[in-house]
mmCIF file of C-alpha atoms in Angstrom:
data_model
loop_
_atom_site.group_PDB
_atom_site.id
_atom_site.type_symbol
_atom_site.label_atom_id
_atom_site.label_comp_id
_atom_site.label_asym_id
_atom_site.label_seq_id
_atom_site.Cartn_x
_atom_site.Cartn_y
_atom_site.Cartn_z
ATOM 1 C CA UNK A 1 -35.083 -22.622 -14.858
ATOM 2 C CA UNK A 2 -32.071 -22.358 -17.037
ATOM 3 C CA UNK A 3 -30.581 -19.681 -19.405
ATOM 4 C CA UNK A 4 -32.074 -19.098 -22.864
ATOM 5 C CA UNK A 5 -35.532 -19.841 -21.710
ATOM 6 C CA UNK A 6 -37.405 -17.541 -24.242
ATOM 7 C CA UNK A 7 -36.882 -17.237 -27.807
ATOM 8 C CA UNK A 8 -35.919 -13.736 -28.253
ATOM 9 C CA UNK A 9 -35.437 -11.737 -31.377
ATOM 10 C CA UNK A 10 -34.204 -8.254 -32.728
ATOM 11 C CA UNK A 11 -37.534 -8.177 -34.865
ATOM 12 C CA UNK A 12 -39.573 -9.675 -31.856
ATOM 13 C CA UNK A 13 -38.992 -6.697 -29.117
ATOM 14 C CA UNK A 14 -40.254 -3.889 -28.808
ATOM 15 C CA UNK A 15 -39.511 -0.569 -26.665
ATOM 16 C CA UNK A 16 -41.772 -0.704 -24.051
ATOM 17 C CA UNK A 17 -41.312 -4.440 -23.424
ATOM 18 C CA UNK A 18 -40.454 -5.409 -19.891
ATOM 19 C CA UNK A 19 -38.742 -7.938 -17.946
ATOM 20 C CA UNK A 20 -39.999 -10.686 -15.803
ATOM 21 C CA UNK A 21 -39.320 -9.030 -12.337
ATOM 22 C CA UNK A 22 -37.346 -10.459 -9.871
ATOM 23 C CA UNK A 23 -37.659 -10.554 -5.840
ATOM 24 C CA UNK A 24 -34.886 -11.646 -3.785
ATOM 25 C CA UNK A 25 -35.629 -12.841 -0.237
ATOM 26 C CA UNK A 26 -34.972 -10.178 2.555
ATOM 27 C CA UNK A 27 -31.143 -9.646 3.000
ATOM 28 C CA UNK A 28 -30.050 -10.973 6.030
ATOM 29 C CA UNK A 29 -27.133 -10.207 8.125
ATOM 30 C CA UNK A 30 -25.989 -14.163 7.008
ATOM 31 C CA UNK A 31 -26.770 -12.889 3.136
ATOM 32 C CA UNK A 32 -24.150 -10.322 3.924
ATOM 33 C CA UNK A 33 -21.720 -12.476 5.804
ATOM 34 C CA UNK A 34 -22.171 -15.085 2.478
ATOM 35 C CA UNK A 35 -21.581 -12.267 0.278
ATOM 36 C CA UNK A 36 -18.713 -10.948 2.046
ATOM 37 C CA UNK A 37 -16.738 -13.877 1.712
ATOM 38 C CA UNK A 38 -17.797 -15.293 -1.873
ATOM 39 C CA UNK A 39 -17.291 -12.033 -3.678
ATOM 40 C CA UNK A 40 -14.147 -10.915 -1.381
ATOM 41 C CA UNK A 41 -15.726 -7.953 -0.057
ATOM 42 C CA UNK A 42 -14.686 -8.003 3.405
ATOM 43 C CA UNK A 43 -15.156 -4.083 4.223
ATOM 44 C CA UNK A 44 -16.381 -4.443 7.389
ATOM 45 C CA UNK A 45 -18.781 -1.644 7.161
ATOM 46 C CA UNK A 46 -21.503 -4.849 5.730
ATOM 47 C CA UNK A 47 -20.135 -7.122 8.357
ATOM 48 C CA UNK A 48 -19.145 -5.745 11.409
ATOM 49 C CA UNK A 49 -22.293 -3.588 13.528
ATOM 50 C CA UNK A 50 -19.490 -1.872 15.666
ATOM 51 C CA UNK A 51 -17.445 -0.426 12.393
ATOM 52 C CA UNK A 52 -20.392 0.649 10.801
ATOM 53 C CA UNK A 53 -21.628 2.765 13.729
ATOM 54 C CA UNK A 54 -18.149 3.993 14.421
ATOM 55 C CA UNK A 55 -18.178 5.425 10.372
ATOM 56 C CA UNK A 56 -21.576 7.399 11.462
ATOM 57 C CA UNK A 57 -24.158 4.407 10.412
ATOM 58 C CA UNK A 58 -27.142 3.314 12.236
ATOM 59 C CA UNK A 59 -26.236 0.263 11.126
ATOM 60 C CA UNK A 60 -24.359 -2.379 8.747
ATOM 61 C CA UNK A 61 -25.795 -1.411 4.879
ATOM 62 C CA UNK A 62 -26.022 -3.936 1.849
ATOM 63 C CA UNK A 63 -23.192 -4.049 -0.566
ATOM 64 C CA UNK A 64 -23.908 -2.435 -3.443
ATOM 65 C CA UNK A 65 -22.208 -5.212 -5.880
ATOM 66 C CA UNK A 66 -24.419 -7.786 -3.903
ATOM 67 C CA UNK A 67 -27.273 -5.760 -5.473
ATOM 68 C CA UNK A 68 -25.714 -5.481 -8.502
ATOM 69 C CA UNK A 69 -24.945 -9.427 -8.884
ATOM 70 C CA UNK A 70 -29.205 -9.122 -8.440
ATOM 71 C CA UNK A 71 -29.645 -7.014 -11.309
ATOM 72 C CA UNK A 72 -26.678 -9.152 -12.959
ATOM 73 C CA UNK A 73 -29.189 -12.279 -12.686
ATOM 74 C CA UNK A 74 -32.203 -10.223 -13.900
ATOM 75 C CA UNK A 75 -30.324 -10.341 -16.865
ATOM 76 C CA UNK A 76 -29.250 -12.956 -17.850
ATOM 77 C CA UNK A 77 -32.733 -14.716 -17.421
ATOM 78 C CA UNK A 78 -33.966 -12.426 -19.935
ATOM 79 C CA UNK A 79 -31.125 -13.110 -22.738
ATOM 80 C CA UNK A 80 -28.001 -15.442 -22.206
ATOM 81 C CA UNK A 81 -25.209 -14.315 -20.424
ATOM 82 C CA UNK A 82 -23.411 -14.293 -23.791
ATOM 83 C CA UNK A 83 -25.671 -12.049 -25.240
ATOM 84 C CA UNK A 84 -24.659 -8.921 -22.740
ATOM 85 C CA UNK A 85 -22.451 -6.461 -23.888
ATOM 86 C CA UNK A 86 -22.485 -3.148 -21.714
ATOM 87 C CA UNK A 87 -23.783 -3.444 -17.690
ATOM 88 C CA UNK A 88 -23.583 -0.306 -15.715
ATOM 89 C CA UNK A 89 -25.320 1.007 -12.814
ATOM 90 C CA UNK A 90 -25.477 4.013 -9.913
ATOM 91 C CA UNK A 91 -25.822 3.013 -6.382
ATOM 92 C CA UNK A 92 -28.170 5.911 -5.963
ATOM 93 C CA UNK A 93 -29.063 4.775 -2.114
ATOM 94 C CA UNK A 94 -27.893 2.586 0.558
ATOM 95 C CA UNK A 95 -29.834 -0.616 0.854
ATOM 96 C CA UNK A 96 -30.826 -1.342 4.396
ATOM 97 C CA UNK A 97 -30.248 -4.698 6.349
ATOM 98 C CA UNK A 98 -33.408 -6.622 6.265
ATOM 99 C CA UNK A 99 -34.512 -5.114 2.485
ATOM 100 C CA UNK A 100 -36.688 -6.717 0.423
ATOM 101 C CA UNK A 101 -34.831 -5.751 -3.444
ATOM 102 C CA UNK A 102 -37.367 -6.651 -6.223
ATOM 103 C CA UNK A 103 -35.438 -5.930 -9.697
ATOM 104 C CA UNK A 104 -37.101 -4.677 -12.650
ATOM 105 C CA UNK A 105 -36.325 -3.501 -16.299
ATOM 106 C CA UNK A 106 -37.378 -2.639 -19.464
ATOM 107 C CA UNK A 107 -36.387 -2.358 -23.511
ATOM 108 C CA UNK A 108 -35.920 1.327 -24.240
ATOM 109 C CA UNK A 109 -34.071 1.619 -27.370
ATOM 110 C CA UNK A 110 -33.536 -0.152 -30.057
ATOM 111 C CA UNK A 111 -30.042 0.573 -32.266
ATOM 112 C CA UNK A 112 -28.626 -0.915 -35.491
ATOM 113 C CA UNK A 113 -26.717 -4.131 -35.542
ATOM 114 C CA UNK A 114 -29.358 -5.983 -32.907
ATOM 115 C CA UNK A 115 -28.780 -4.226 -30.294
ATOM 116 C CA UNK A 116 -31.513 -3.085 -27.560
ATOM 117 C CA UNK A 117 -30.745 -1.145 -24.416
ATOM 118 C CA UNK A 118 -32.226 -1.651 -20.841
ATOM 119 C CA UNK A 119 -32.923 0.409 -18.446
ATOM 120 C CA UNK A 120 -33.128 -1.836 -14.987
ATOM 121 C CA UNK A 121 -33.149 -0.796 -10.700
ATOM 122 C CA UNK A 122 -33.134 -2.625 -8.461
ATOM 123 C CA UNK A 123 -35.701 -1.128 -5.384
ATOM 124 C CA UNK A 124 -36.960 -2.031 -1.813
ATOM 125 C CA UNK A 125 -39.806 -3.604 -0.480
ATOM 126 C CA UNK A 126 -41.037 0.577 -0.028
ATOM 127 C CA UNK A 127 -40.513 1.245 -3.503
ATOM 128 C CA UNK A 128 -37.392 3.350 -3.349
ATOM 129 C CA UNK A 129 -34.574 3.286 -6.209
ATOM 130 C CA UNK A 130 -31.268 1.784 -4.871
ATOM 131 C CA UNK A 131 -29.711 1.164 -8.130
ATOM 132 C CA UNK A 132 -30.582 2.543 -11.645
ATOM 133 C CA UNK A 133 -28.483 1.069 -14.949
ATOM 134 C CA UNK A 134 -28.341 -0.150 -17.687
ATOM 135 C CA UNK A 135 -27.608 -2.844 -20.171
ATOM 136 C CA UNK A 136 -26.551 -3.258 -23.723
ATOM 137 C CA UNK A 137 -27.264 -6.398 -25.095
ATOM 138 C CA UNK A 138 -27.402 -8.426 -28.489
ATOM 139 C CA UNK A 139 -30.556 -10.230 -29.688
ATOM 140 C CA UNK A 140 -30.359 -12.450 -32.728
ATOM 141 C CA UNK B 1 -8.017 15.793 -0.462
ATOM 142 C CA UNK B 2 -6.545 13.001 -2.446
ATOM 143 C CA UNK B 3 -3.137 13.531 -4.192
ATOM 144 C CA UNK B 4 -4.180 14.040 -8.062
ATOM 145 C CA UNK B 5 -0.882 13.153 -8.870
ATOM 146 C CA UNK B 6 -2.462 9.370 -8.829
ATOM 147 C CA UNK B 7 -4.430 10.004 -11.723
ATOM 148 C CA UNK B 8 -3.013 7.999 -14.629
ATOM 149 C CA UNK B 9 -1.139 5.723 -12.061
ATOM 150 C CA UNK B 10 -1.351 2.110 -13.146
ATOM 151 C CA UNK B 11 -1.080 -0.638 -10.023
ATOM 152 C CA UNK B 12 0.299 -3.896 -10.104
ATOM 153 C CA UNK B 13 -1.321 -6.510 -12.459
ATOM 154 C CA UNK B 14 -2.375 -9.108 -10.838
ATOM 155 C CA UNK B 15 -3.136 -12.702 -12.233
ATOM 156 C CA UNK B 16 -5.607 -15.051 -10.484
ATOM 157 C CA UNK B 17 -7.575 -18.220 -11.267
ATOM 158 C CA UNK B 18 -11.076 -18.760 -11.415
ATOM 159 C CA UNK B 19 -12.101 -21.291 -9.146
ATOM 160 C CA UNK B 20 -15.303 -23.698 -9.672
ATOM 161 C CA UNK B 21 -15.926 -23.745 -5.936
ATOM 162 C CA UNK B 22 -15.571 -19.828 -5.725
ATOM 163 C CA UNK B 23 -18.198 -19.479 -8.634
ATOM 164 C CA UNK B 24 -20.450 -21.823 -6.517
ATOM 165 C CA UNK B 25 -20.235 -19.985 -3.533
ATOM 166 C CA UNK B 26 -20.860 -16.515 -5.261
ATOM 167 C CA UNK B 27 -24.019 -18.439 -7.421
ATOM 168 C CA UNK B 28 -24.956 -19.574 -3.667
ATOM 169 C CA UNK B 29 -24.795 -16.349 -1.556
ATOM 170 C CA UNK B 30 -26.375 -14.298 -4.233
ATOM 171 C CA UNK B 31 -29.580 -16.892 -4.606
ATOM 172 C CA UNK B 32 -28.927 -17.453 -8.243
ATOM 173 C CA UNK B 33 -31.600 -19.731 -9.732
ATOM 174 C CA UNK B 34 -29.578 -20.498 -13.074
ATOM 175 C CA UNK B 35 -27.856 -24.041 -12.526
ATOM 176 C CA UNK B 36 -25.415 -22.764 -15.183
ATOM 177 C CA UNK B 37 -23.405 -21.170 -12.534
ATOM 178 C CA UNK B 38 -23.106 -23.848 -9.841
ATOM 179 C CA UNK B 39 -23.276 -27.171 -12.098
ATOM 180 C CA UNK B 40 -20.490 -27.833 -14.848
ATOM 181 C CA UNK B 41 -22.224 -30.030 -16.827
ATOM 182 C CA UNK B 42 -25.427 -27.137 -17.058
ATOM 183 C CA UNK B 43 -22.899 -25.020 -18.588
ATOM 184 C CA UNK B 44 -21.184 -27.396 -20.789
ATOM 185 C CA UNK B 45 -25.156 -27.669 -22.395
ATOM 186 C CA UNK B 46 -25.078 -24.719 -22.063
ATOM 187 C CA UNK B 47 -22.374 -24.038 -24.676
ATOM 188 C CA UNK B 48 -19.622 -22.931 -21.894
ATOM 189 C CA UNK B 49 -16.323 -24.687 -21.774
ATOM 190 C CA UNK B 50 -16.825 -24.679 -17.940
ATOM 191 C CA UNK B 51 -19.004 -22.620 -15.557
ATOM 192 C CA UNK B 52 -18.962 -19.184 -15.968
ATOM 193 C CA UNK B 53 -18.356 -16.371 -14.403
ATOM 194 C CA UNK B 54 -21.348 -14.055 -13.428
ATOM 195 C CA UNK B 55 -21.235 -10.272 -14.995
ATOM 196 C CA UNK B 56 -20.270 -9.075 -12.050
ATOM 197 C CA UNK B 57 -17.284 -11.385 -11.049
ATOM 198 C CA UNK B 58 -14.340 -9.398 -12.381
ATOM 199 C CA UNK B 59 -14.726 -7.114 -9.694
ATOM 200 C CA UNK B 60 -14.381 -10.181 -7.332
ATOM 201 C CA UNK B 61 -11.326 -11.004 -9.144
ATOM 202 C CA UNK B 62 -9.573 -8.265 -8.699
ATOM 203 C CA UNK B 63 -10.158 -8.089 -5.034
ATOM 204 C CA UNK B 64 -7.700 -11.369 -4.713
ATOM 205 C CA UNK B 65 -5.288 -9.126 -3.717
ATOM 206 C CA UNK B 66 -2.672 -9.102 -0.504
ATOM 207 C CA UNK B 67 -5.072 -5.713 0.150
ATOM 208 C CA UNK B 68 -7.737 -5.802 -1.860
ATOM 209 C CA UNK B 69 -8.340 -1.971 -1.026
ATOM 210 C CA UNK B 70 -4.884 -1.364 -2.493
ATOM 211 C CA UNK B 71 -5.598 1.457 -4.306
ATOM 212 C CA UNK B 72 -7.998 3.103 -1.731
ATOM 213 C CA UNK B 73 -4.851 2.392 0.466
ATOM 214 C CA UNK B 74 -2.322 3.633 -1.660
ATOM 215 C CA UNK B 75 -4.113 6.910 -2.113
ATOM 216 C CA UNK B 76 -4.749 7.221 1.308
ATOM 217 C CA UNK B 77 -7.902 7.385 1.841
ATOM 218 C CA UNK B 78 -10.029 6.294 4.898
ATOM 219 C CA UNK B 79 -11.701 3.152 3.745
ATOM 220 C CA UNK B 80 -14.940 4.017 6.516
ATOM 221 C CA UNK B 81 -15.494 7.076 4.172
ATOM 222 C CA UNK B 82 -15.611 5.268 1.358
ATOM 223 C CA UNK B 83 -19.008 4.679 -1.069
ATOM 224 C CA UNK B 84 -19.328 2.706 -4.255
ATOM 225 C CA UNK B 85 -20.699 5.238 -6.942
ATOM 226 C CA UNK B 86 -21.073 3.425 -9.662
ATOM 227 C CA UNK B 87 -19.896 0.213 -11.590
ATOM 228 C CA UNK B 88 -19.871 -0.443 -15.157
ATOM 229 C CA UNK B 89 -18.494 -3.213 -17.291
ATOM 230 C CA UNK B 90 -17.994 -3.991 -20.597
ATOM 231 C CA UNK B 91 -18.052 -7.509 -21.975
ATOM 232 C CA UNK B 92 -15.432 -9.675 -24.191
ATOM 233 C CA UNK B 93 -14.992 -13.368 -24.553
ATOM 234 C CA UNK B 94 -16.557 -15.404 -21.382
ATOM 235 C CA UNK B 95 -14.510 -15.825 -18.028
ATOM 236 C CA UNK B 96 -15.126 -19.782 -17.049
ATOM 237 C CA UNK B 97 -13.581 -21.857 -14.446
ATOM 238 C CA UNK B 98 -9.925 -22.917 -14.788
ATOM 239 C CA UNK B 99 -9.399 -19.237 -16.687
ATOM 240 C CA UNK B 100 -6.030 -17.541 -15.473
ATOM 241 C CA UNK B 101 -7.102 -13.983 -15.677
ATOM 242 C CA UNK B 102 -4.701 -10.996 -15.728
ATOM 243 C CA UNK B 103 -6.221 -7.341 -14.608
ATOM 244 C CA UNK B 104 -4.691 -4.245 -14.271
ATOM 245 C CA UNK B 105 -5.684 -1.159 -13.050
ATOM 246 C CA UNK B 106 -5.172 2.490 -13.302
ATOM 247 C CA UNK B 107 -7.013 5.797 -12.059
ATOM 248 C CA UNK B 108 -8.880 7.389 -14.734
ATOM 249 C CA UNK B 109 -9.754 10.717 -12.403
ATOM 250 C CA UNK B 110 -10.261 12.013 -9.594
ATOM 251 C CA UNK B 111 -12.409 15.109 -8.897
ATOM 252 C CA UNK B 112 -14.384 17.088 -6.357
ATOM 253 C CA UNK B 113 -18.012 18.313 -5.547
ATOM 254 C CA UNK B 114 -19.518 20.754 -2.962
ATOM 255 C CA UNK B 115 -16.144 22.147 -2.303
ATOM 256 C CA UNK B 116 -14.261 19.570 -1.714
ATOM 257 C CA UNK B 117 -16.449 17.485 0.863
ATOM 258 C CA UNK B 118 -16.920 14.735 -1.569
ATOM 259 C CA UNK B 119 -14.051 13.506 -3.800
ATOM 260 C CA UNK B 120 -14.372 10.590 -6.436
ATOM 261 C CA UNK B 121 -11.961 8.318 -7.903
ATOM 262 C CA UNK B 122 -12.935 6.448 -10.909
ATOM 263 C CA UNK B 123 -10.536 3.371 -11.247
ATOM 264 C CA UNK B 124 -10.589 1.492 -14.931
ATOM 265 C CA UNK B 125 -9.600 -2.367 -14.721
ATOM 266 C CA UNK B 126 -8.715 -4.258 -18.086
ATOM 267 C CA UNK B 127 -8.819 -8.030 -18.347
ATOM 268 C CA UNK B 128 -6.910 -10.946 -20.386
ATOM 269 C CA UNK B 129 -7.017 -14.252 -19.806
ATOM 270 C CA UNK B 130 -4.063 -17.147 -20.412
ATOM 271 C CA UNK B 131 -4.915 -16.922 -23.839
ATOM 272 C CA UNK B 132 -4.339 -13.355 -24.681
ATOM 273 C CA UNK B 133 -7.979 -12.899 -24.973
ATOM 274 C CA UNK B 134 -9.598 -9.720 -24.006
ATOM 275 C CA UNK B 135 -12.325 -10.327 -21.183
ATOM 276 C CA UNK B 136 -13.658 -6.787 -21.541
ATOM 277 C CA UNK B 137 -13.364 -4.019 -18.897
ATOM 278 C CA UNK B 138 -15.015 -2.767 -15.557
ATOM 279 C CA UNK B 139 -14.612 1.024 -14.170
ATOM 280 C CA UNK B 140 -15.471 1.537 -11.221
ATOM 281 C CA UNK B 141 -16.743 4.993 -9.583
ATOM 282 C CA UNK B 142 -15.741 5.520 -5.331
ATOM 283 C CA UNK B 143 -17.377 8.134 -3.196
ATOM 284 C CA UNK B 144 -15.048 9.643 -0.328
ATOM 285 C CA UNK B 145 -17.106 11.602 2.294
ATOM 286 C CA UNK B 146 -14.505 14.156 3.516
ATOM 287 C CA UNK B 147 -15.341 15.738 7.210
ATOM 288 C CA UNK B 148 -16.851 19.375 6.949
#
């Protein structure tokens, strides 16, 4: 699989249209560990059990730029990485140590000068909204 | 509560490179499927002078700090009662591998709800790279949970 796969156009989308959805595997305390050190993360309320209970958490929680690099690659394997123009999102929940984050989107407004907006989440294996955005990008 | 005197503050710029073998260990850790990000010569067919950086990177960028939670620091503010809110970015010319990329921050706001027991700051980071080229933006929204 590489970028650019489809042949997306302006003309060719419609509101409505969705993404190809994507499911990560369940995030381990090792995903969170890798995370922590490739991104430079290192709050150890994602790392370290004993910090996270001593801030009032059952436990170590996802963090929410790991889930956000998810929605990032949702992205991107719709349109080329080139092609994005705006990326926002809320981290409306926590996202729990062994979750199962499936992301989703879909076109929902078209604008002048080729430009379509996205709305994308990224949810758990139960369903429930961790992160809600959007994306502006540019279609030839 | 935090000192609102920081809003409008600007923090030191900092300058870092963008390493290939950083890249691959982000594209690793967060399963990306796209060899684009791990393999140079994927990107260069790709149309990328080297690998690039994923939309989300800048934010790892800028935590290449001596602290990397130099403003939450700065301000004061107990990093356990901290929350990301939300993250947006805006996007110029492409950040590859062997980029020297110059951020700098400043607080856009800070403000309360439910009396004071939750604060936000929203911090606004602008890019360049060695070029002069503007690599868009990111602004970032915290969440400090203040004891009742």
């Amino acid at each position: 699989m590489s970028t650019a796969v489809n042949d997306l156009t302006y003309a060719g989308v419609a509101v409505g249209d969705t993404l190809p959805p994507l499911t990560q595997r369940a995030i381990s305390r090792t995903t969170l560990a890798l995370f922590a050190g490739a991104s430079g993360d290192h709050n150890p309320i994602h790392i370290d059990i004993d910090f996270a209970k001593a801030a009032g958490m059952p436990d170590v929680f996802a963090h929410g730029m790991l889930n956000m690099a998810y929605l990032g690659h949702l992205v991107t394997a719709w349109v080329p990485q080139t092609a994005v123009r705006e990326f926002s999102t809320r981290f409306v929940a926590i996202t729990q140590i062994h979750a199962v984050v499936t992301c989703t989107g879909r076109v929902v407004e078209k604008h002048a000068g080729n430009l379509v907006t996205l709305e994308i989440q990224a949810a758990d294996q139960h369903g429930d909204v961790k992160l809600a955005g959007q994306a502006l990008v540019a279609l030839p | 509560m935090i000192d609102r005197a920081f809003i409008g503050q600007s923090f030191a710029p900092l300058t870092v490179e963008v390493e290939a073998g950083r890249l691959r260990a982000f594209a690793r850790a967060t399963a990306q499927r796209d060899p684009i990000y791990s393999d140079t010569a994927a990107a260069q067919a790709a149309g990328y002078r080297n690998i690039p950086a994923p939309l989300t990177f800048l934010f790892t960028l800028d935590l290449e700090r001596d602290d990397p939670f130099y403003f939450i620091n700065e301000m004061k503010i107990d990093l356990a009662r901290v929350l990301h809110g939300e993250q947006a970015f805006t996007y110029g010319a492409p950040i590859c591998a062997g980029d020297q990329v110059t951020l700098i921050s400043s607080v856009e706001d800070i403000y309360d709800k439910k009396g004071g027991a939750m604060e936000f700051v929203i911090l606004k980071t602008s890019a360049q790279n060695q070029l002069g080229e503007d690599l868009g933006t990111m602004t970032r929204t915290i969440v400090v949970r203040n004891p009742s």
